[in-house]
C-alpha positions as a Markdown table, in Angstrom:
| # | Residue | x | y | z |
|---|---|---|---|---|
| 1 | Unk | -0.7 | -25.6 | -4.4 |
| 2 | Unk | -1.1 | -21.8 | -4.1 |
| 3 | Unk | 0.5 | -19.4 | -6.9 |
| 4 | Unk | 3.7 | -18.2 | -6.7 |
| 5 | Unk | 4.1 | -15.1 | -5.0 |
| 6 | Unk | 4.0 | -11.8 | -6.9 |
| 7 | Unk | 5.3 | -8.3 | -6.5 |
| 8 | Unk | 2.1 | -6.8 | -7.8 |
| 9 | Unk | 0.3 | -6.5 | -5.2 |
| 10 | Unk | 2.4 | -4.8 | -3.1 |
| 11 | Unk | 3.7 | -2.6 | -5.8 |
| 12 | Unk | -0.1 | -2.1 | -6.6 |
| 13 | Unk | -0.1 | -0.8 | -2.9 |
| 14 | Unk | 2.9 | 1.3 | -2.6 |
| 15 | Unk | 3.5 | 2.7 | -6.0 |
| 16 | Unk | 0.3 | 4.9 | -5.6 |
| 17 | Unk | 1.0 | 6.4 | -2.5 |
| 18 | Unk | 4.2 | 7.8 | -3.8 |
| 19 | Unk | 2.4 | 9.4 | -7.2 |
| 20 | Unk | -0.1 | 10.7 | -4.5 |
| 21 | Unk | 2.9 | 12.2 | -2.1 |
| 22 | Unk | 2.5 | 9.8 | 0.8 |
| 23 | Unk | 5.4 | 8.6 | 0.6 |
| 24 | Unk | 5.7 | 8.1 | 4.8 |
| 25 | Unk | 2.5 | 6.2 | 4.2 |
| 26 | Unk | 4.1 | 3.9 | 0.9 |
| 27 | Unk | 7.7 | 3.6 | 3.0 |
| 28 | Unk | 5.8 | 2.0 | 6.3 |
| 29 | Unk | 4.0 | -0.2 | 3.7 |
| 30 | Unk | 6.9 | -0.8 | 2.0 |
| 31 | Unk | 8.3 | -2.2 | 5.5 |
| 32 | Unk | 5.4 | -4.4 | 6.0 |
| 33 | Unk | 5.2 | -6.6 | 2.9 |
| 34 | Unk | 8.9 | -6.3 | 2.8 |
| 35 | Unk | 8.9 | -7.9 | 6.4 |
| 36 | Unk | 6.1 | -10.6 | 5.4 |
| 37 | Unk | 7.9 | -11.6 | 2.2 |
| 38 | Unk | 11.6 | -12.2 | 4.2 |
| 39 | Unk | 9.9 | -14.5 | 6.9 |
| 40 | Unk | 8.4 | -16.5 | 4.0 |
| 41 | Unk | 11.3 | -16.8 | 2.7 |
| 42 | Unk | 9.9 | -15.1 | -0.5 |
| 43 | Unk | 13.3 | -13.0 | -1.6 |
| 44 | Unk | 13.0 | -12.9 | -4.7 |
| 45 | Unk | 9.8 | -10.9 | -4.8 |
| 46 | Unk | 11.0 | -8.6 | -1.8 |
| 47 | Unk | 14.1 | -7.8 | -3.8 |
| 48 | Unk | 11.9 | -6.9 | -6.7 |
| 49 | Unk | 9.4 | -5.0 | -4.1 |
| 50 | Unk | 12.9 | -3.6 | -2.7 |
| 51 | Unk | 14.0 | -1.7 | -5.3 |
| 52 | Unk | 10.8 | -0.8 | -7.7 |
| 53 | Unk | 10.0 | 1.0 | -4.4 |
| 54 | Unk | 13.4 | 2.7 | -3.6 |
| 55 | Unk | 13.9 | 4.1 | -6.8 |
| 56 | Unk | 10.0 | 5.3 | -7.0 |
| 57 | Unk | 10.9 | 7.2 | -3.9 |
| 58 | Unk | 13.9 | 8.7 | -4.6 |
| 59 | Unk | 12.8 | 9.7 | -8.0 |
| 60 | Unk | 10.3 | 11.6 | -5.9 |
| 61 | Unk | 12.5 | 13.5 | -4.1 |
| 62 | Unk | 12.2 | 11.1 | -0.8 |
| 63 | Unk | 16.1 | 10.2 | -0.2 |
| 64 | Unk | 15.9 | 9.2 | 3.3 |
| 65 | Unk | 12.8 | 6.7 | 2.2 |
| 66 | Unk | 14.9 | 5.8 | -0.8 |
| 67 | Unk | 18.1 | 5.1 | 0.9 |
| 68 | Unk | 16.5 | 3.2 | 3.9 |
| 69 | Unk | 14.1 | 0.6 | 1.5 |
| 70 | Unk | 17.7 | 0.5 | -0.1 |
| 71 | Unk | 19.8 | -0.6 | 3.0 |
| 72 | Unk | 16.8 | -3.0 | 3.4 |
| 73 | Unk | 17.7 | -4.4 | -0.1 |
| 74 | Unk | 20.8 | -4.7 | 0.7 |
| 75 | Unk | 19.8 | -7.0 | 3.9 |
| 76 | Unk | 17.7 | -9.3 | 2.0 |
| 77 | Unk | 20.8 | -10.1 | -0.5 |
| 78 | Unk | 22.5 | -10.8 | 2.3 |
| 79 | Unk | 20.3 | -13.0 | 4.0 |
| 80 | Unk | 19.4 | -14.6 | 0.9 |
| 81 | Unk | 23.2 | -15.4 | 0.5 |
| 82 | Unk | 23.1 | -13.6 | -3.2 |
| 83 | Unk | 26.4 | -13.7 | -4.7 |
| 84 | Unk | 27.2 | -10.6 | -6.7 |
| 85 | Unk | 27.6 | -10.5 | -10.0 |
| 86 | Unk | 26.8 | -8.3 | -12.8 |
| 87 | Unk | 23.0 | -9.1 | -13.2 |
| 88 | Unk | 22.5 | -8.8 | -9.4 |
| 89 | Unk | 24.0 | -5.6 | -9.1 |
């Protein structure tokens, strides 16, 4: 049985780019995995992927690449069918 999915490597991926002012180039990224993860059903490690990567961008001045990965996070909650409650918010 194959390990458990991680967030690591995409974060390993993504994070980068943003230090490095890609952040076009760590949003489309972003997109992929994110994409990859939610057909496998994997939501748990997209949300984590999700927001590690929104708040990267918007702490580096990206808030259109912020917001969007956000909406997306936002998407995956709701397709997960993730109640909210105060350790989801």
């Amino acid at each position: 049985m194959p390990p458990a999915p991680s967030p690591d490597t995409a974060l390993k991926a993504i994070l980068p780019l943003i230090a490095q002012g890609d952040a076009y180039s760590a949003h489309q990224k972003a997109r992929t995995f994110i994409s990859r993860y939610t057909k496998a059903r994997q939501y748990d490690v997209a949300v984590q992927v999700l927001f590690q990567s929104a708040r990267e961008l918007l702490k580096a001045g990206q808030p259109g690449s912020g917001t969007d990965l956000g909406g997306m996070l936002l998407d995956v909650y709701e397709t997960k069918g993730e109640a909210l409650t105060e350790e989801s918010r």
